[in-house]
CSV table of C-alpha atoms and ligand atoms in Angstrom, one decimal:
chain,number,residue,atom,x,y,z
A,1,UNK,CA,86.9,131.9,41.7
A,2,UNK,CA,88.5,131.2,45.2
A,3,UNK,CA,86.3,131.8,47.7
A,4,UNK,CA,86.9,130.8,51.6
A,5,UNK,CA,85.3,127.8,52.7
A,6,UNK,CA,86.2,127.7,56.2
A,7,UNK,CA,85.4,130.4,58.7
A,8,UNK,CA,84.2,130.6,62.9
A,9,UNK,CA,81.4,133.1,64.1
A,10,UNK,CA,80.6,134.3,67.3
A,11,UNK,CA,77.8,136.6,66.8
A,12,UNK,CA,74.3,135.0,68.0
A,13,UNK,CA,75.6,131.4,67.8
A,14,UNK,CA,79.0,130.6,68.1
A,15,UNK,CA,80.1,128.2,65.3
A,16,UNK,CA,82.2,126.9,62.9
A,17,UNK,CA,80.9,126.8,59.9
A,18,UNK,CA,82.5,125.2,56.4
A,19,UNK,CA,81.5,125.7,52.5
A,20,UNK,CA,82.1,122.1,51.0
A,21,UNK,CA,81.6,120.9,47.6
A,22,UNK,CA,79.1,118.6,46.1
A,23,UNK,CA,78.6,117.4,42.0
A,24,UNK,CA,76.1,119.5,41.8
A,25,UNK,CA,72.3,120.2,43.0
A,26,UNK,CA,69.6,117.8,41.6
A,27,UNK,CA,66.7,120.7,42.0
A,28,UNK,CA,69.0,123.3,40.7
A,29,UNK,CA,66.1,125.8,39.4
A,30,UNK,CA,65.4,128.2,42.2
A,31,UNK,CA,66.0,131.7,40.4
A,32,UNK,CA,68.2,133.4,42.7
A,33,UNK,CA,71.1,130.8,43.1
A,34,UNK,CA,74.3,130.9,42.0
A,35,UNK,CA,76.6,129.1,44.3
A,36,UNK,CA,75.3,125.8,43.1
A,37,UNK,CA,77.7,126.5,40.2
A,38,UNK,CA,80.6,126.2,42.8
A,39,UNK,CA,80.4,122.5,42.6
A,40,UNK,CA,82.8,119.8,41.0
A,41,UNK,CA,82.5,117.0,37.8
A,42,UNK,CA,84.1,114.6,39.9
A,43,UNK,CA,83.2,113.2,43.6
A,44,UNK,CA,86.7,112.0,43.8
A,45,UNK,CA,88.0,115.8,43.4
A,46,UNK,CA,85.0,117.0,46.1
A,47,UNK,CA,85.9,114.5,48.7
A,48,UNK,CA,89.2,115.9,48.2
A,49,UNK,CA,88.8,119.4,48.3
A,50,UNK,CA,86.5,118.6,51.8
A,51,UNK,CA,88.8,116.4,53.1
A,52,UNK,CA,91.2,119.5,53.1
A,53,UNK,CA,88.2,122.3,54.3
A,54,UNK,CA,87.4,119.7,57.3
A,55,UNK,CA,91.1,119.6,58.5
A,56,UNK,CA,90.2,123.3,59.2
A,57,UNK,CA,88.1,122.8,61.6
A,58,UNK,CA,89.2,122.9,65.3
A,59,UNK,CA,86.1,122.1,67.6
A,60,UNK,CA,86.1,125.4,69.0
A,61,UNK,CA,82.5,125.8,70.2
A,62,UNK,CA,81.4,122.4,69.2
A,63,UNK,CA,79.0,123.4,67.1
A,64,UNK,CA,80.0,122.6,62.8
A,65,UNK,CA,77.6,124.0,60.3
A,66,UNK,CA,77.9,122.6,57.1
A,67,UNK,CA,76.8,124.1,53.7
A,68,UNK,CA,77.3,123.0,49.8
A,69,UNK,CA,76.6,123.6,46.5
A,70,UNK,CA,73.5,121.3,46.7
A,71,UNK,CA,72.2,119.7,49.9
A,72,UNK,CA,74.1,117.5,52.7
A,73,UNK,CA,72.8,114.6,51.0
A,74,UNK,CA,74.7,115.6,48.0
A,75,UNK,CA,78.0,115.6,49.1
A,76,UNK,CA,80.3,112.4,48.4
A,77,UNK,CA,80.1,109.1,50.5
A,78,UNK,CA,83.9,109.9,51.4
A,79,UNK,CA,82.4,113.5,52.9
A,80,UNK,CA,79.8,111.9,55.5
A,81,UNK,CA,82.5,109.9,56.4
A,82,UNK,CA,85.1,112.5,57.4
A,83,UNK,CA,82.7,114.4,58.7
A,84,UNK,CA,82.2,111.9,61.4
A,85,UNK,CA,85.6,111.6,61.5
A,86,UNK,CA,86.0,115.0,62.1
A,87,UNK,CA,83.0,115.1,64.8
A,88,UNK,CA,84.7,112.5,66.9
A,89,UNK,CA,88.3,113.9,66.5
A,90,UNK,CA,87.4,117.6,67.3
A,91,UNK,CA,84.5,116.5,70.1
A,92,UNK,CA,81.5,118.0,68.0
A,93,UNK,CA,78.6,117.6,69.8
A,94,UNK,CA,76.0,119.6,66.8
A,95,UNK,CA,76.4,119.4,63.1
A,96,UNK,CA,73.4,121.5,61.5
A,97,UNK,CA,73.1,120.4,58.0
A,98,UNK,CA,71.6,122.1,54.8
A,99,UNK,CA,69.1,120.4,52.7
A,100,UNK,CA,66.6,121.1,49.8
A,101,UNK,CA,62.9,119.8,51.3
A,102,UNK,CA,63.1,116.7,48.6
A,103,UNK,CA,65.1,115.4,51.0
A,104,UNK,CA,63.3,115.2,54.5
A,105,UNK,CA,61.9,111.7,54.3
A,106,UNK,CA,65.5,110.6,54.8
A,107,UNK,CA,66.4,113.0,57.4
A,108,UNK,CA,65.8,110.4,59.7
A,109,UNK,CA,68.8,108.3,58.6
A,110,UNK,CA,71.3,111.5,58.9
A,111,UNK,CA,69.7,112.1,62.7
A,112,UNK,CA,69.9,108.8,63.8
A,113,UNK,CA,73.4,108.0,62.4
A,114,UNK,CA,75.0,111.3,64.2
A,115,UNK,CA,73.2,110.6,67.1
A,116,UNK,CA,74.4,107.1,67.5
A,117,UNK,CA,77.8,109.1,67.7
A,118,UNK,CA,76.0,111.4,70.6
A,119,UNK,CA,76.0,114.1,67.7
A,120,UNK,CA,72.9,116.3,68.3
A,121,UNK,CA,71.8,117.1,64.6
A,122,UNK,CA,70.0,119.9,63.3
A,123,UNK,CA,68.6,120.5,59.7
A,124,UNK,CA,68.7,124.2,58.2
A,125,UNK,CA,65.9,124.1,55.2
A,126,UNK,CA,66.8,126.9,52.2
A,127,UNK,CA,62.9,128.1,52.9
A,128,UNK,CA,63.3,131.6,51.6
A,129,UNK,CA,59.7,132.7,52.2
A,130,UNK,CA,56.4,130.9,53.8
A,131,UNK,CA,54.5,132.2,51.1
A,132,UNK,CA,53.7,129.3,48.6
A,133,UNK,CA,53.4,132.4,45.8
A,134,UNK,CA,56.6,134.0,46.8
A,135,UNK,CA,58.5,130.7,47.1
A,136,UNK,CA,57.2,128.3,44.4
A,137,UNK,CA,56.6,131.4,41.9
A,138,UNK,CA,59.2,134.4,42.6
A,139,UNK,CA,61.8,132.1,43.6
A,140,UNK,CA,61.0,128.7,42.3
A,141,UNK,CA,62.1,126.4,45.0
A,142,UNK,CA,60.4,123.4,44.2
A,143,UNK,CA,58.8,122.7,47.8
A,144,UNK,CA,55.3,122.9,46.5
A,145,UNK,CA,52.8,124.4,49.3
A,146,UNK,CA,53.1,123.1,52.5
A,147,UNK,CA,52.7,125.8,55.2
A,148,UNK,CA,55.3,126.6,57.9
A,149,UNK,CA,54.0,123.5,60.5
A,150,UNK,CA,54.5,120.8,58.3
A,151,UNK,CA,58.0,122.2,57.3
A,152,UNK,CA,58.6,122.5,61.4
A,153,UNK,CA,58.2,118.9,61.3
A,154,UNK,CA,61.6,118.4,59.6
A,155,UNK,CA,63.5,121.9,59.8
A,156,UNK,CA,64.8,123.5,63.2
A,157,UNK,CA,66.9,126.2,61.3
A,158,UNK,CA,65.5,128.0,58.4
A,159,UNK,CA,66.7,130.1,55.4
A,160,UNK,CA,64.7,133.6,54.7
A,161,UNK,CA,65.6,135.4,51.4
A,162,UNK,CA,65.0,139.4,51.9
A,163,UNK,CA,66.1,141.5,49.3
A,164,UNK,CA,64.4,140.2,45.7
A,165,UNK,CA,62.7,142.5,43.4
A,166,UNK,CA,59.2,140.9,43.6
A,167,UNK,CA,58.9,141.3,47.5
A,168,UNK,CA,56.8,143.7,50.0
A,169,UNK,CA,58.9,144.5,53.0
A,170,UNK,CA,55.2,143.2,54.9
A,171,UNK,CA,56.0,140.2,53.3
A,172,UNK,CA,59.2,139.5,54.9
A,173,UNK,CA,58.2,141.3,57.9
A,174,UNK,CA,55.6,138.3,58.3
A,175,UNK,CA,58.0,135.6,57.1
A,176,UNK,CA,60.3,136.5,60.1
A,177,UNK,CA,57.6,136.1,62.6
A,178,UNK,CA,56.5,132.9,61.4
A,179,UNK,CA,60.5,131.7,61.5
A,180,UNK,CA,60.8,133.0,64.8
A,181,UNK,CA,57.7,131.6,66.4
A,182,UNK,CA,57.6,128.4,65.0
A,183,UNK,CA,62.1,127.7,64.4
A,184,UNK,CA,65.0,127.5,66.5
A,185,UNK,CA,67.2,129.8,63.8
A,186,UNK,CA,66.0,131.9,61.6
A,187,UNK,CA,68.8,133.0,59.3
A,188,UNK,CA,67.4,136.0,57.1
A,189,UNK,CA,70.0,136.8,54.3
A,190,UNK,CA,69.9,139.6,52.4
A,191,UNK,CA,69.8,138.7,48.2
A,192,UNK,CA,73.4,140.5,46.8
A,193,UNK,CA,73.1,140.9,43.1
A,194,UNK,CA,75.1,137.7,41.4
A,195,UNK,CA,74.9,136.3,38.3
A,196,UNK,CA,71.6,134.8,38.6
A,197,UNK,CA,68.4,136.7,36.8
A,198,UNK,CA,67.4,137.9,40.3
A,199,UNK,CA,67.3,141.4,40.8
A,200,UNK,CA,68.4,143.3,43.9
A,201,UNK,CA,65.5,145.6,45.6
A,202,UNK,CA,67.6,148.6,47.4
A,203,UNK,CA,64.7,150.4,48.5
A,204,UNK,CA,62.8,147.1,49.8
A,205,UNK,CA,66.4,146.6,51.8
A,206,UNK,CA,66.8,149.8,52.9
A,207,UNK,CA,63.3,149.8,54.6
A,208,UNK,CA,63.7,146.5,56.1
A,209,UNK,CA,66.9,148.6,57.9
A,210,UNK,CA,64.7,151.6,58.9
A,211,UNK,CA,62.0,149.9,59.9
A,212,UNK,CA,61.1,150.4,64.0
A,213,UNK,CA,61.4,146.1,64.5
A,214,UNK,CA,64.2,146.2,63.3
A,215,UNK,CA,66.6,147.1,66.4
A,216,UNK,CA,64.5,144.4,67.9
A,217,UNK,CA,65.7,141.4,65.4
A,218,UNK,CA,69.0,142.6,65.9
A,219,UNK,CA,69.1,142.8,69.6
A,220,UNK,CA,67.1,138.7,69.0
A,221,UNK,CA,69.5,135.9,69.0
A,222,UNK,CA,67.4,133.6,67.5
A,223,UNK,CA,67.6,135.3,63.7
A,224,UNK,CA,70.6,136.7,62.1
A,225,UNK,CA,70.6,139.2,59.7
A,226,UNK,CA,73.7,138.1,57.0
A,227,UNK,CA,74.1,141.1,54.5
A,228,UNK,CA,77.8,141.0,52.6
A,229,UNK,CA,80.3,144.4,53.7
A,230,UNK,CA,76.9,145.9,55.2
A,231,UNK,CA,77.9,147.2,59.1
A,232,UNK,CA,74.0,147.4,59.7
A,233,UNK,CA,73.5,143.7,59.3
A,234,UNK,CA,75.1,140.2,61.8
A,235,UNK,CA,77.6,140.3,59.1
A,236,UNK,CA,78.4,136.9,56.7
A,237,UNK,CA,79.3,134.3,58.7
A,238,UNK,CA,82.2,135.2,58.8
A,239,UNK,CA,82.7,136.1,55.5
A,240,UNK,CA,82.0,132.5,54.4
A,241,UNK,CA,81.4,132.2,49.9
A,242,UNK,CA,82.9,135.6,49.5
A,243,UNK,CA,86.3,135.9,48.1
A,244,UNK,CA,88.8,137.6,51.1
A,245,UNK,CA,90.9,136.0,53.7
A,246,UNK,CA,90.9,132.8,51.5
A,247,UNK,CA,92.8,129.8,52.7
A,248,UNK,CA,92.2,127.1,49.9
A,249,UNK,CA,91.4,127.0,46.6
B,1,LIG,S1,68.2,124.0,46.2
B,1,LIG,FE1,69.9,125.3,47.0
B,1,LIG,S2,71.7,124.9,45.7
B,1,LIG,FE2,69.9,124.1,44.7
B,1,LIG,S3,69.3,125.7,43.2
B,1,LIG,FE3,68.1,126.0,45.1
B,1,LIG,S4,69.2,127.4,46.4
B,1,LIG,FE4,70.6,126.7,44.8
């Protein structure tokens, strides 16, 4: 499938944000994934195909976000390297990387290595809910239980999933508050039906849209609401993993 893999947003927080390619994500079990499928047998062909996605990127704001099919961590040698690269050449000043939690003893080695480039880095954790229940057993994301302070401790941006058959819309409700009290970002995306065996809950969706907070998050820039072709929501980053407006393959 070609899907875009470089786009710029202005809405909340203006970045630039690009969808590289990894060899695939170690955890790989959380039930409602399907983009870790978008990833490549060879590390040669990745650093490649990101080589190309990174020349996209123009140091507009200053800000680059940077998403996989797996974690930051997971992305080729060659990648980190261009990635600086890129930093210095387009005067990046924030990278804000993604990573599964098995990662965060190591974070420290990312931060200090950007930083010694005067590269502010951020981490965005995949968190999907506070909720151990909801997290380790609806969506099986392999963090275990550790509440919302001790993930503070390595996450400023976090991940909310909104949308699963399996969730209560007070649930969510009290997932966002948590994000937004205790995180920089909260970035609360709606679950589109793929191929996973996770279902879509309309009418859980729909209330989260009807619901009297909810011109209140919108109005917040601290979270942003990413739903796929739905006006109501902060949009898709720009339309970032879906299949229009694509510029490589
Ligand atoms: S850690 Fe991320 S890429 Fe890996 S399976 Fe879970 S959601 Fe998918």
């Amino acid at each position: 499938m070609s899907i875009k893999r470089y786009s710029y947003t202005d809405v909340k927080c203006p970045r630039e944000v690009v969808l590289l390619q990894s060899t695939g994500c170690s955890w790989g079990h959380c039930t409602f994934c399907d983009y870790q499928n978008d990833k490549s047998m060879s590390a040669a062909a990745a650093a490649k195909l990101n080589r190309q996605i990174l020349r996209l990127v123009t140091g507009k704001s200053g800000v680059l976000q940077i998403i996989d099919s797996a974690s930051f961590s997971e992305l080729p040698m060659e990648t980190l390297l261009d990635v600086l690269a890129v930093c210095k050449e387009k005067n990046i000043h924030k990278v804000i990387l993604e990573q599964h939690w098995s990662y965060r003893s190591g974070f420290w080695v990312l931060s200090d290595l950007f930083e010694s480039r005067g590269v502010e880095c951020l981490f965005l954790g995949g968190i999907e809910s506070f909720n151990p229940q909801i997290r380790g057993g609806l969506f099986n994301k392999g963090m275990g239980r550790d509440g919302p302070e001790e993930i503070r401790r390595y996450f400023q941006w976090v991940n909310l999933l909104c949308g699963v058959k399996g969730q209560s819309l007070e649930g969510v409700l009290e997932d966002i508050h948590i994000g937004l009290e205790l995180f920089e970002r909260v970035i609360l995306n709606i679950f589109i039906t793929n191929s996973s065996s996770a279902q879509r809950d309309e009418e859980l969706i729909a209330a989260l849209y009807a619901h009297p907070e909810f011109p209140l998050l919108k109005a917040n820039s601290k979270i942003e609401i990413l739903e796929y072709g739905n006006p109501l929501s902060d949009g898709t980053l720009g339309g970032i993993g879906y299949g229009e407006e694509e510029t490589i393959k």
